[in-house]
Coordinates of N, CA and C in Angstrom, one line a residue:
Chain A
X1 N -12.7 -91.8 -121.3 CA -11.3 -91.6 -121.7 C -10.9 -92.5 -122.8
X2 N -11.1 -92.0 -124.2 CA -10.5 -92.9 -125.1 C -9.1 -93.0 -125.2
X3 N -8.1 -92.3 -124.9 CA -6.7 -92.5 -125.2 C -6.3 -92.3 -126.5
X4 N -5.6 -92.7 -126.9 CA -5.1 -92.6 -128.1 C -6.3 -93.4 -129.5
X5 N -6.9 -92.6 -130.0 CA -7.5 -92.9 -131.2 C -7.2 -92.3 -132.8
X6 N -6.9 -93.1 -134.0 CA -6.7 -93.0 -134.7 C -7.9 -93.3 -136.4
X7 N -7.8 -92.3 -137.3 CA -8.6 -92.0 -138.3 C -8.1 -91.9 -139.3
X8 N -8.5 -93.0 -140.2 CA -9.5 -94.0 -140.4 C -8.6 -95.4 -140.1
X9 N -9.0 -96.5 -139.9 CA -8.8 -97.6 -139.7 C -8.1 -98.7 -140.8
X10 N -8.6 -98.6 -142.2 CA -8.2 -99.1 -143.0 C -7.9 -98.1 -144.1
X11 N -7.1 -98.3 -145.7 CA -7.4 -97.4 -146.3 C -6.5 -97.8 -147.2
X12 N -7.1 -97.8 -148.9 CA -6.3 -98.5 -150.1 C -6.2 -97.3 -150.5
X13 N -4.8 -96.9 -151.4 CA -5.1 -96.0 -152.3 C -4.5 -96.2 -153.4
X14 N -4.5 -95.0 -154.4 CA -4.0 -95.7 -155.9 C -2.4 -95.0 -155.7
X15 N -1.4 -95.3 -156.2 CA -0.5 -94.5 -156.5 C -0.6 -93.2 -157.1
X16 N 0.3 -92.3 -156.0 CA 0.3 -90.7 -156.6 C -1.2 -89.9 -155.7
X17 N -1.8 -90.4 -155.3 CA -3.4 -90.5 -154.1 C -2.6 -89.3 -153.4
X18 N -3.8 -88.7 -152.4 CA -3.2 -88.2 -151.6 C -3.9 -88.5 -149.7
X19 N -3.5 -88.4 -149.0 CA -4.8 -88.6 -147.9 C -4.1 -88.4 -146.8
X20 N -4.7 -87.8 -145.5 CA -4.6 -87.7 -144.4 C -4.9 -88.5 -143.4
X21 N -3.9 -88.9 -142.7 CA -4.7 -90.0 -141.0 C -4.2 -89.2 -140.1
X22 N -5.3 -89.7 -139.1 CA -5.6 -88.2 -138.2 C -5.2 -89.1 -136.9
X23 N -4.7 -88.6 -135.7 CA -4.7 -88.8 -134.7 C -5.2 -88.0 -133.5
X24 N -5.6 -88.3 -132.2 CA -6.2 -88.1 -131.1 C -6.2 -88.3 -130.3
X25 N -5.4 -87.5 -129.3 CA -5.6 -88.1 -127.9 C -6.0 -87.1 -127.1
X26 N -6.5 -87.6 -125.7 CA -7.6 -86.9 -124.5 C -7.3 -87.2 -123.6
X27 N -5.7 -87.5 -123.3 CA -4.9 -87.4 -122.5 C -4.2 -86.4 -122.1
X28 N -4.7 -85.5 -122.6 CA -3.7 -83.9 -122.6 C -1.6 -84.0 -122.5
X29 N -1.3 -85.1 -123.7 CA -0.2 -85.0 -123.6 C 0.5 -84.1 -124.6
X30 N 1.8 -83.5 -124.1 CA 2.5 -83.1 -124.8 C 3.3 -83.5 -126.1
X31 N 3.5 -84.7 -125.9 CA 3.9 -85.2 -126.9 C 3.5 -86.7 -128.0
X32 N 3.4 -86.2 -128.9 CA 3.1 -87.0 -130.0 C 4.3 -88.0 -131.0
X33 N 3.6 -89.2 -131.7 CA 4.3 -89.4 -132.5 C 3.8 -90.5 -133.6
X34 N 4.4 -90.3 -134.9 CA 3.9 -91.2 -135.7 C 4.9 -92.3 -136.2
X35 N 4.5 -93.5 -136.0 CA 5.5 -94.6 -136.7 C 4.5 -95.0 -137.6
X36 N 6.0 -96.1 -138.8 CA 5.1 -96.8 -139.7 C 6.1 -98.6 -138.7
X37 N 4.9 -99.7 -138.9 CA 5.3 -100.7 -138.7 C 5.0 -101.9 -140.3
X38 N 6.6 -102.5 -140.7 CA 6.6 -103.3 -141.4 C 7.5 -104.4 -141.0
X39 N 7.0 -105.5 -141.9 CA 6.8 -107.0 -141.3 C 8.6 -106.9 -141.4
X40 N 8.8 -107.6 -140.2 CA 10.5 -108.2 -140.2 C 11.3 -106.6 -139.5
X41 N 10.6 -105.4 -139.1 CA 11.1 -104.2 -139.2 C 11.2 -103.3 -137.8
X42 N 10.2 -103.7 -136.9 CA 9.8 -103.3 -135.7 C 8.9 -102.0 -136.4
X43 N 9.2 -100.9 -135.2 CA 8.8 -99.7 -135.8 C 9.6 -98.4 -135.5
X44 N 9.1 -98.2 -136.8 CA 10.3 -96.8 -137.4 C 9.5 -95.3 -137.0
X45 N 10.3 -94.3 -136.4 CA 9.5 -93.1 -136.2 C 9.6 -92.4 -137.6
X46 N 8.4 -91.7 -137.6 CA 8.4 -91.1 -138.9 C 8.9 -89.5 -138.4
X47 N 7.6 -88.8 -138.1 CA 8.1 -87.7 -137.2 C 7.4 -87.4 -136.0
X48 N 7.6 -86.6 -135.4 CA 7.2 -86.7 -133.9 C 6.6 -85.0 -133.5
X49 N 6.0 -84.7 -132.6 CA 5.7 -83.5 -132.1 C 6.0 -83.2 -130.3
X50 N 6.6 -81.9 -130.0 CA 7.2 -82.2 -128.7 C 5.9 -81.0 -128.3
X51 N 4.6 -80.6 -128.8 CA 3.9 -79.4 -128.3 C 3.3 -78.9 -129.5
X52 N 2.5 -78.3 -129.1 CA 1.2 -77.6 -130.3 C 2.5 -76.6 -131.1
X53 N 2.0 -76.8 -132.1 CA 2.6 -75.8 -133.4 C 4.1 -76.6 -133.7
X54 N 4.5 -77.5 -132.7 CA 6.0 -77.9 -132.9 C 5.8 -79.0 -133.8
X55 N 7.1 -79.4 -134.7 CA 7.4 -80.9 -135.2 C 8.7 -80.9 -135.7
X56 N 8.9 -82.5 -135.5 CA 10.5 -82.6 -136.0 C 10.3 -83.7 -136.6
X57 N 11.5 -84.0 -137.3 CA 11.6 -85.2 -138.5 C 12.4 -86.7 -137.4
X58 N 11.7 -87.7 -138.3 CA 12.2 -88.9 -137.4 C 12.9 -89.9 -138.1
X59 N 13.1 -91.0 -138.1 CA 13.9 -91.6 -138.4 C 13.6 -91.9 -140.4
X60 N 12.8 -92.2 -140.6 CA 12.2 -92.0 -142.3 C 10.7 -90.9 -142.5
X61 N 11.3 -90.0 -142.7 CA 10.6 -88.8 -142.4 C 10.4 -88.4 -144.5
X62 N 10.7 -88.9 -145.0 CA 10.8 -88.9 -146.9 C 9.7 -89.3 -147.3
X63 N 8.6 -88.0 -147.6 CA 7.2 -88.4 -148.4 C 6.0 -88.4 -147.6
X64 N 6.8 -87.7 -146.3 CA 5.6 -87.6 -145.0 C 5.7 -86.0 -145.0
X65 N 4.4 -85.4 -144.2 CA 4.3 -84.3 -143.6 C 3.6 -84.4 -142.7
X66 N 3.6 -83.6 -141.5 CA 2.7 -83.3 -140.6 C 2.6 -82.2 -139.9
X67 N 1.7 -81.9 -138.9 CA 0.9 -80.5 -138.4 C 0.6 -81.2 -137.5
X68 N 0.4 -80.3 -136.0 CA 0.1 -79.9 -134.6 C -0.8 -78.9 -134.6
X69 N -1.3 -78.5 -135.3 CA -2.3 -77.5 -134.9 C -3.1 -77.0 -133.6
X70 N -3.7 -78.9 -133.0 CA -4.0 -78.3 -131.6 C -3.6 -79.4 -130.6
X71 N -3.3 -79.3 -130.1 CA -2.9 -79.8 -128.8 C -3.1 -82.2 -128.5
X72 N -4.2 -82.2 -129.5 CA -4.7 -83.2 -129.0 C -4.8 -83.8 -130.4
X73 N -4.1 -83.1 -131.6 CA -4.4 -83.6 -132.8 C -2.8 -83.9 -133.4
X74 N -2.3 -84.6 -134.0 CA -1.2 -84.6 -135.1 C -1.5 -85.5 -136.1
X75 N -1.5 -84.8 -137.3 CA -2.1 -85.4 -138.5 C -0.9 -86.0 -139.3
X76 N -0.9 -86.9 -140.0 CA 0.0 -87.3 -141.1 C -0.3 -87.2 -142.2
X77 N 0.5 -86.8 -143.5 CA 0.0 -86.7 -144.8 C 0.9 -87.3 -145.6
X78 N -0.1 -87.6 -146.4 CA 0.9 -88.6 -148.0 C 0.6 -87.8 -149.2
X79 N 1.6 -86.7 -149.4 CA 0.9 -85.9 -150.7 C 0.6 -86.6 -151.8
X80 N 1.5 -87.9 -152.1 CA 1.2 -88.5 -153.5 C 2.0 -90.1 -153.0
X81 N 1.2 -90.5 -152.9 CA 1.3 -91.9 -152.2 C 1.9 -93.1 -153.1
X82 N 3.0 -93.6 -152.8 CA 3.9 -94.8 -153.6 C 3.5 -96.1 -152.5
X83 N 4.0 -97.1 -153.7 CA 3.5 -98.5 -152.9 C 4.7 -98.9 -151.7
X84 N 5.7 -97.9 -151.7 CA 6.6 -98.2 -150.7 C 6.2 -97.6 -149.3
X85 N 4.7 -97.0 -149.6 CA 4.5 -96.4 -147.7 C 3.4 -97.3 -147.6
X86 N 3.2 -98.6 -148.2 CA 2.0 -99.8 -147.8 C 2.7 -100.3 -146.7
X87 N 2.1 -99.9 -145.4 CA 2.5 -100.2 -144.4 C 1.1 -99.9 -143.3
X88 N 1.5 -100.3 -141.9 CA 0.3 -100.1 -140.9 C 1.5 -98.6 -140.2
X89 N 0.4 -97.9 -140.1 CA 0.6 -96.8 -139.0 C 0.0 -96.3 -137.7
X90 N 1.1 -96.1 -136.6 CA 0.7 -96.2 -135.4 C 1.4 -95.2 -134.9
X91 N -0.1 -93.7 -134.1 CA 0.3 -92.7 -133.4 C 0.6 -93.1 -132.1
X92 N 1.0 -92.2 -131.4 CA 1.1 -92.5 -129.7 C 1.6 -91.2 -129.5
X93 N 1.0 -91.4 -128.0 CA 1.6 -89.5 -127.0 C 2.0 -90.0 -125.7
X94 N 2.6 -89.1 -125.7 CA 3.7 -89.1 -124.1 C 3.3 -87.9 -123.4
X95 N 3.7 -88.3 -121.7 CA 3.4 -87.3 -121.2 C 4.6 -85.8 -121.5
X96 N 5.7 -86.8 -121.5 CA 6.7 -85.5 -121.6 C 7.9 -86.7 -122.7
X97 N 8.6 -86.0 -123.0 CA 9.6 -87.0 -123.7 C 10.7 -87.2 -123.1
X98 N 11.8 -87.0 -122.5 CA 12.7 -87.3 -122.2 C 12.7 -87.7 -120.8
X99 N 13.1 -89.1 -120.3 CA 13.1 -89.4 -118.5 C 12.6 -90.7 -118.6
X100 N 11.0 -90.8 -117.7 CA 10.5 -92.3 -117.4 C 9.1 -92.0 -118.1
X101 N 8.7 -91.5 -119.0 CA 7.7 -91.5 -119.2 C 7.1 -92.7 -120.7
X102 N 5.9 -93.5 -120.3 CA 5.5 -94.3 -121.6 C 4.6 -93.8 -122.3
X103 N 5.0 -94.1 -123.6 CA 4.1 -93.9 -124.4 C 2.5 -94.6 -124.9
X104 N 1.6 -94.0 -125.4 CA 0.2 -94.7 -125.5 C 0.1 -94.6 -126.8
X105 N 0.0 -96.2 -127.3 CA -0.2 -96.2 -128.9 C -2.0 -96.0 -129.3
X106 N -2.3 -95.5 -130.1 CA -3.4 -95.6 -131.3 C -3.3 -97.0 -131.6
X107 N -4.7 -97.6 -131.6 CA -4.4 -98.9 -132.3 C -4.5 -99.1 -134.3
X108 N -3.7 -98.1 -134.8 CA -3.4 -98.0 -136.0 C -4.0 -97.9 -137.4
X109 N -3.7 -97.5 -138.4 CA -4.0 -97.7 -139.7 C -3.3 -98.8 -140.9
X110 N -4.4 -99.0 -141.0 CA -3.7 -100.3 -142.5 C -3.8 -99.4 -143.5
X111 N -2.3 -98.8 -144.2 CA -2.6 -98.5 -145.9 C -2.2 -99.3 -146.4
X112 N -2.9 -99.4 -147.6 CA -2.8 -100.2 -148.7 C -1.9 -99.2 -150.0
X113 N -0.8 -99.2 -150.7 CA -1.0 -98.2 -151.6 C -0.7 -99.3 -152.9
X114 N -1.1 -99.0 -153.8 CA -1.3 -100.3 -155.1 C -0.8 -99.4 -156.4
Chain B
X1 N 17.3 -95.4 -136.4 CA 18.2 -96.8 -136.9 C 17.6 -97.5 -135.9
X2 N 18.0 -98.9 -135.8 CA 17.0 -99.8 -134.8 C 17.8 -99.9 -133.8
X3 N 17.6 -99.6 -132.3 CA 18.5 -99.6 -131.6 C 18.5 -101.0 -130.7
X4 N 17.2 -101.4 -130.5 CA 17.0 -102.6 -129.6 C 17.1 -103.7 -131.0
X5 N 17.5 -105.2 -130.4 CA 17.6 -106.7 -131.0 C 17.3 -107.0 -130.2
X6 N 16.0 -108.0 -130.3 CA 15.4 -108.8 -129.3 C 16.1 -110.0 -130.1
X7 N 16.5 -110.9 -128.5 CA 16.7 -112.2 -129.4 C 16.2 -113.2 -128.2
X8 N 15.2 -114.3 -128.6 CA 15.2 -115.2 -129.7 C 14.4 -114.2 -130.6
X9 N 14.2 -114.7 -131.8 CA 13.1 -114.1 -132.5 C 11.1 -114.3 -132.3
X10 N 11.4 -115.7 -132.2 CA 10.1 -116.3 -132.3 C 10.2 -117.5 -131.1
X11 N 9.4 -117.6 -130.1 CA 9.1 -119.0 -129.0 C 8.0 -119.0 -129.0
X12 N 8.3 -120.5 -128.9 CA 6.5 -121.2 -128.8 C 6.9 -122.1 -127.3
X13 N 6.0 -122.1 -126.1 CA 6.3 -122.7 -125.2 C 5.0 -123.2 -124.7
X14 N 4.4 -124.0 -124.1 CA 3.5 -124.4 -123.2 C 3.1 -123.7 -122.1
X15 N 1.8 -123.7 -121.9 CA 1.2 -123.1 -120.6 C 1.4 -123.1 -119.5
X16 N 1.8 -121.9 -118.8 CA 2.3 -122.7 -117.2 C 4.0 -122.4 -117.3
X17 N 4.8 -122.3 -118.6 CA 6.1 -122.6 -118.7 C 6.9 -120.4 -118.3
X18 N 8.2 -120.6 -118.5 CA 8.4 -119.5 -118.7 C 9.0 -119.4 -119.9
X19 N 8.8 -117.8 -119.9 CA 9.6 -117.4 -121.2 C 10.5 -116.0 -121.2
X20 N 11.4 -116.2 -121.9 CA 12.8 -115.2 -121.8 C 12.6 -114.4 -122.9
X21 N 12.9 -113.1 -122.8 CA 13.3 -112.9 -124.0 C 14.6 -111.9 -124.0
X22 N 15.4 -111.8 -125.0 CA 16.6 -110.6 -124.3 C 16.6 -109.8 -125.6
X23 N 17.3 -108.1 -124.8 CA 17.3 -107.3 -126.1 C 18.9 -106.5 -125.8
X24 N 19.7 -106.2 -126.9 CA 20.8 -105.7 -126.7 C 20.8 -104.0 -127.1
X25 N 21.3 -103.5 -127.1 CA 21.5 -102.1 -127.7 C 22.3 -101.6 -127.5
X26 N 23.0 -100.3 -128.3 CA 24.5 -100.1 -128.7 C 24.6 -98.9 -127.8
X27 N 23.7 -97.7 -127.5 CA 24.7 -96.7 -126.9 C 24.3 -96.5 -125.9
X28 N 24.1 -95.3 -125.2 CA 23.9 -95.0 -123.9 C 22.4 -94.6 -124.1
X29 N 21.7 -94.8 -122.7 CA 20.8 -95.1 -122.6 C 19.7 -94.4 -121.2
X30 N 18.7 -93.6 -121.4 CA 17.9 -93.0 -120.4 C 17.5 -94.9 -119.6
X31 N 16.1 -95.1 -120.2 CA 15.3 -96.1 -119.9 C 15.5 -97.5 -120.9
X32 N 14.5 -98.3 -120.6 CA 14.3 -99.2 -121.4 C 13.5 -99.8 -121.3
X33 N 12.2 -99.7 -122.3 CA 11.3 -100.4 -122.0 C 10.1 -101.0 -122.9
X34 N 9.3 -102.0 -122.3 CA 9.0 -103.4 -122.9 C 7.4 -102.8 -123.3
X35 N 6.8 -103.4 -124.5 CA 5.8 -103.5 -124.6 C 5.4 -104.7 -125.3
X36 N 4.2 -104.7 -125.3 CA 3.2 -105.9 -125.7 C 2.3 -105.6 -127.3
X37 N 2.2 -106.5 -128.5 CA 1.6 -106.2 -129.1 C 0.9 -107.3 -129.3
X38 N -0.9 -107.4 -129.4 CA -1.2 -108.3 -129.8 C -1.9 -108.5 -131.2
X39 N -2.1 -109.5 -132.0 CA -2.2 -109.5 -133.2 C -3.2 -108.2 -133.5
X40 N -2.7 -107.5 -134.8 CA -3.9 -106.4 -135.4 C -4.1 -105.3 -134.5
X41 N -3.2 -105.0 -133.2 CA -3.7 -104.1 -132.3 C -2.4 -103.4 -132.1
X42 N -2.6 -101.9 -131.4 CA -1.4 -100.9 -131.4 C -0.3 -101.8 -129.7
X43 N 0.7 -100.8 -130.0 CA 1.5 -101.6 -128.3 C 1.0 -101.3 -127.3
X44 N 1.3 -101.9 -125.8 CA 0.9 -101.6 -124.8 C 2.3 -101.4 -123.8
X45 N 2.1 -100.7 -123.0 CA 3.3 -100.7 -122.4 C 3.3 -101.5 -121.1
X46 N 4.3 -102.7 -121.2 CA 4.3 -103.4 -120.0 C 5.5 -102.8 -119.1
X47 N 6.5 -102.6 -118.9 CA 7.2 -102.1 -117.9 C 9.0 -101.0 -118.3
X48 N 8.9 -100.5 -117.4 CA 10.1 -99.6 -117.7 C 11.2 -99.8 -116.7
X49 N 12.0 -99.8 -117.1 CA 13.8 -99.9 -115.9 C 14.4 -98.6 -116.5
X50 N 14.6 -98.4 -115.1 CA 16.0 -97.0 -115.6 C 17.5 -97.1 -115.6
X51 N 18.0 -96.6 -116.2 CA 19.5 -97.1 -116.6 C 20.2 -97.2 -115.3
X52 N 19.7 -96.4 -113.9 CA 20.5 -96.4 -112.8 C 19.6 -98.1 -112.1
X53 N 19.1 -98.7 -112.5 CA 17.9 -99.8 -112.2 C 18.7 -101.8 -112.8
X54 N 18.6 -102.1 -111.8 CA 19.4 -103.5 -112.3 C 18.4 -104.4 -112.7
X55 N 17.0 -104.4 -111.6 CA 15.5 -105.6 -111.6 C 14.8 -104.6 -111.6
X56 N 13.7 -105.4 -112.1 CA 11.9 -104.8 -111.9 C 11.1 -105.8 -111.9
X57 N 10.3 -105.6 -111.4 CA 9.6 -106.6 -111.5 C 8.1 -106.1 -111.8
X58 N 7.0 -106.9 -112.2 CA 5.7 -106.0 -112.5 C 4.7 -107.3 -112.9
X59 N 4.0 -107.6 -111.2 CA 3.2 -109.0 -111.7 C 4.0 -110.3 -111.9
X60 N 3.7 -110.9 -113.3 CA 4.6 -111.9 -113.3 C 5.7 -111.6 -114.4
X61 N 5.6 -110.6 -114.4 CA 7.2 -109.6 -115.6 C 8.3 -109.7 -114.4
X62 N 9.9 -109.6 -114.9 CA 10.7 -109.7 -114.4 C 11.4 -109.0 -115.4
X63 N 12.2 -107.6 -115.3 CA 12.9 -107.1 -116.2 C 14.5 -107.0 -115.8
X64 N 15.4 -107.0 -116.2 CA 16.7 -107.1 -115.9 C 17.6 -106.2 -117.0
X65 N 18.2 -104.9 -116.3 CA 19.0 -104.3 -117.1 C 20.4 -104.5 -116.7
X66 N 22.1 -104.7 -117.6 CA 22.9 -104.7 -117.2 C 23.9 -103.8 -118.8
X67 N 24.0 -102.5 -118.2 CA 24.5 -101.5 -119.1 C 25.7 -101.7 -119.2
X68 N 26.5 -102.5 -118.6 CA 27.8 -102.6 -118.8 C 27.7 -103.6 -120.2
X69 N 27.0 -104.5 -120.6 CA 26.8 -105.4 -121.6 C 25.6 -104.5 -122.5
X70 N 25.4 -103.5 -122.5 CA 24.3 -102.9 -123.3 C 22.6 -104.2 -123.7
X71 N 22.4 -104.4 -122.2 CA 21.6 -105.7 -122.7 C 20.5 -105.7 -121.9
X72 N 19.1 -106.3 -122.0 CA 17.7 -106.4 -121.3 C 17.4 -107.5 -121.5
X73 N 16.5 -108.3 -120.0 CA 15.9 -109.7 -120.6 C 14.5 -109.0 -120.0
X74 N 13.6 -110.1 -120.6 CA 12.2 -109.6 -120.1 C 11.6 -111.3 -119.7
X75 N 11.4 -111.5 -118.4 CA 10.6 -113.0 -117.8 C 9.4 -112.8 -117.4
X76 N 8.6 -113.8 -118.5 CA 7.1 -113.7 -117.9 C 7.0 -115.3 -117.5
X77 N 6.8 -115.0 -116.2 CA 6.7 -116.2 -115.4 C 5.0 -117.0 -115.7
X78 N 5.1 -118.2 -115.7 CA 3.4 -119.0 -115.5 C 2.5 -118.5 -116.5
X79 N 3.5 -119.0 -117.7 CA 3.0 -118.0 -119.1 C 1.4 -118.7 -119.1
X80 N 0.8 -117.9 -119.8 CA -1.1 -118.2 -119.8 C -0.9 -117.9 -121.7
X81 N -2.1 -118.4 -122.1 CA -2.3 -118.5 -123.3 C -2.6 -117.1 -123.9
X82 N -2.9 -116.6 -123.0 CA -3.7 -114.8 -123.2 C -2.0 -114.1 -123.4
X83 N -0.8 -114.5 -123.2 CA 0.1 -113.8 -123.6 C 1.0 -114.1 -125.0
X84 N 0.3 -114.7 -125.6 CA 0.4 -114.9 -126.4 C 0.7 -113.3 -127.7
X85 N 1.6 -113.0 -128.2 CA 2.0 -111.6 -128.4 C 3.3 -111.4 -129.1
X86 N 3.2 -109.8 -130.0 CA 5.3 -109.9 -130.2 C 5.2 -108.8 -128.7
X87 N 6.4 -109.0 -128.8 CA 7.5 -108.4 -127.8 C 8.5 -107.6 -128.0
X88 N 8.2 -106.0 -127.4 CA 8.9 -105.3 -128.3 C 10.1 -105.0 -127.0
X89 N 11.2 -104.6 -127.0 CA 12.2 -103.6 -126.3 C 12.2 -102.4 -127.0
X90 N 12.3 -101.3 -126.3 CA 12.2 -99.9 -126.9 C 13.6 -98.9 -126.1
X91 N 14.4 -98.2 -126.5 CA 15.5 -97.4 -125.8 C 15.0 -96.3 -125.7
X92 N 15.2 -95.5 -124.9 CA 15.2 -93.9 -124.9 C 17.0 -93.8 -124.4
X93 N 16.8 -92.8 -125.8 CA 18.7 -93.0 -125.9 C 18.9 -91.4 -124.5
X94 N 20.2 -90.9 -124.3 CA 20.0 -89.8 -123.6 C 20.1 -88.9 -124.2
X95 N 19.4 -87.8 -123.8 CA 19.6 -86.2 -125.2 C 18.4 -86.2 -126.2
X96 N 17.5 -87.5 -125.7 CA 16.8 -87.4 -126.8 C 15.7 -87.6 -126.4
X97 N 14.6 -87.6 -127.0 CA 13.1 -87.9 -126.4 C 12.5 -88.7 -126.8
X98 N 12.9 -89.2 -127.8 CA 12.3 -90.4 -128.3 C 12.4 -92.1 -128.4
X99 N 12.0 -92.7 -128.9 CA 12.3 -94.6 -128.2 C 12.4 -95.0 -129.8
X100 N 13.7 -96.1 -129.7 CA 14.2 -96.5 -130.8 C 13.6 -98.2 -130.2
X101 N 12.9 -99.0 -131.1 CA 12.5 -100.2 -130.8 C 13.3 -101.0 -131.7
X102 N 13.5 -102.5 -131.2 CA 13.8 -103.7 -132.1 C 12.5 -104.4 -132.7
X103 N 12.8 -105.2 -133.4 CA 12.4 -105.5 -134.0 C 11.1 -106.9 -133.8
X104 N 11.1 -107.5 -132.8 CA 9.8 -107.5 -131.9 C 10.4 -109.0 -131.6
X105 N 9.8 -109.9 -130.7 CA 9.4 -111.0 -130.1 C 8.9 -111.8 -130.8
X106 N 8.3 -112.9 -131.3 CA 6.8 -113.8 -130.9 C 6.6 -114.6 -130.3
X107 N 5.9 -114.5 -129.1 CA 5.9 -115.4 -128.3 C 4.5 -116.6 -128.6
X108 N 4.4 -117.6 -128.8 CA 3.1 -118.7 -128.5 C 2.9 -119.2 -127.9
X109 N 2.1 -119.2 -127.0 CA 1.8 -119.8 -125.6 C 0.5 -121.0 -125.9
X110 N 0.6 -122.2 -125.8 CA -0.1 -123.1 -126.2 C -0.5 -123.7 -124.9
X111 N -2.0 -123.7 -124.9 CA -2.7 -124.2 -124.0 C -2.3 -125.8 -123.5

């Protein structure tokens, strides 16, 4: 049982770049979600997924996209990458969202964007 | 928007010692609850109180919610060096699904 794992681990890119980090969990949860964490900032939701095919926008949701396609996957995308999303990102799933349920973080991605 | 303030920001205390930490938040509120981050790694979830919930306790965690002051403390008793960590408070507002975090802890626990 891995839990929450995340793809790739580190990752520089040039400005205007484009790239995907992928997430996974084998927890069979329904709900997903992607933060960025920056120094002095805690962490900010970007967007979140409540179920396969679903997604909603989160708290800085500007210059992100994402997909649910299957159940155990929610990907993040950077179509053209500025040095203001150089941050670490961290997925996590829940069993259900709303009540007593905790979340399970990915232990994250370092971007670099330059 | 950030919903939890952890405050102090940063403690450094001795091993063996305890340590506090408190977090406030502005509206109404399902749960509230604490995780662990250690350097370079994703959070962990150490414990949850529910808004109808005053104590918890979990090990040597001690959680304390009082909604009339919109406020959490989190006590780890016979602190060890291994808890060395930030410290996050996280809300689950109500109506909503998701957890609004502050801005974290750092705790140093010096052998």
């Amino acid at each position: 049982n891995a839990g929450v794992t995340q793809t790739p681990k580190f990752r520089v890119l040039k400005t205007g770049q484009s790239m995907t980090l992928l997430c996974a969990q084998d927890m069979n949860h329904e709900y997903m979600y992607w933060y960025r964490q920056d120094p002095g900032m805690g962490l900010r939701l970007i967007h979140y997924s409540v179920g396969e095919g679903t997604t909603a926008k989160g708290e800085v949701p500007d210059g992100y996209n994402v997909s649910r396609l299957k159940k155990q996957n929610f990907l993040l995308g950077l179509e053209s990458a500025a040095p203001s999303q150089t941050s670490v990102y961290f997925c996590a799933s829940s069993q259900q969202g709303e009540g007593f349920n905790e979340q399970f973080f990915g232990p994250g991605t370092r971007l670099t964007v330059l | 928007s950030q919903q939890g303030e952890e405050d102090p920001q940063a403690l450094s205390i001795q091993e063996g010692e305890n340590a506090t930490m408190n977090c406030s938040y502005k509206t109404s509120i399902n749960n509230l609850q604490w995780y662990r981050q250690n350097s370079g790694r994703g959070l962990v979830h150490l414990i949850l109180i529910r808004s109808n919930e005053r104590e918890k306790h979990s090990g040597r965690l001690r959680v304390t919610l009082d909604t009339s002051k919109k406020s959490s403390s989190l006590l780890i008793t016979a602190s060890r060096a291994a808890d060395t960590a930030s410290y996050f408070c996280a809300t689950e507002g109500q109506g909503n699904n998701r957890l609004a975090f502050g801005k974290g802890n750092q705790v140093v626990v010096i052998p």
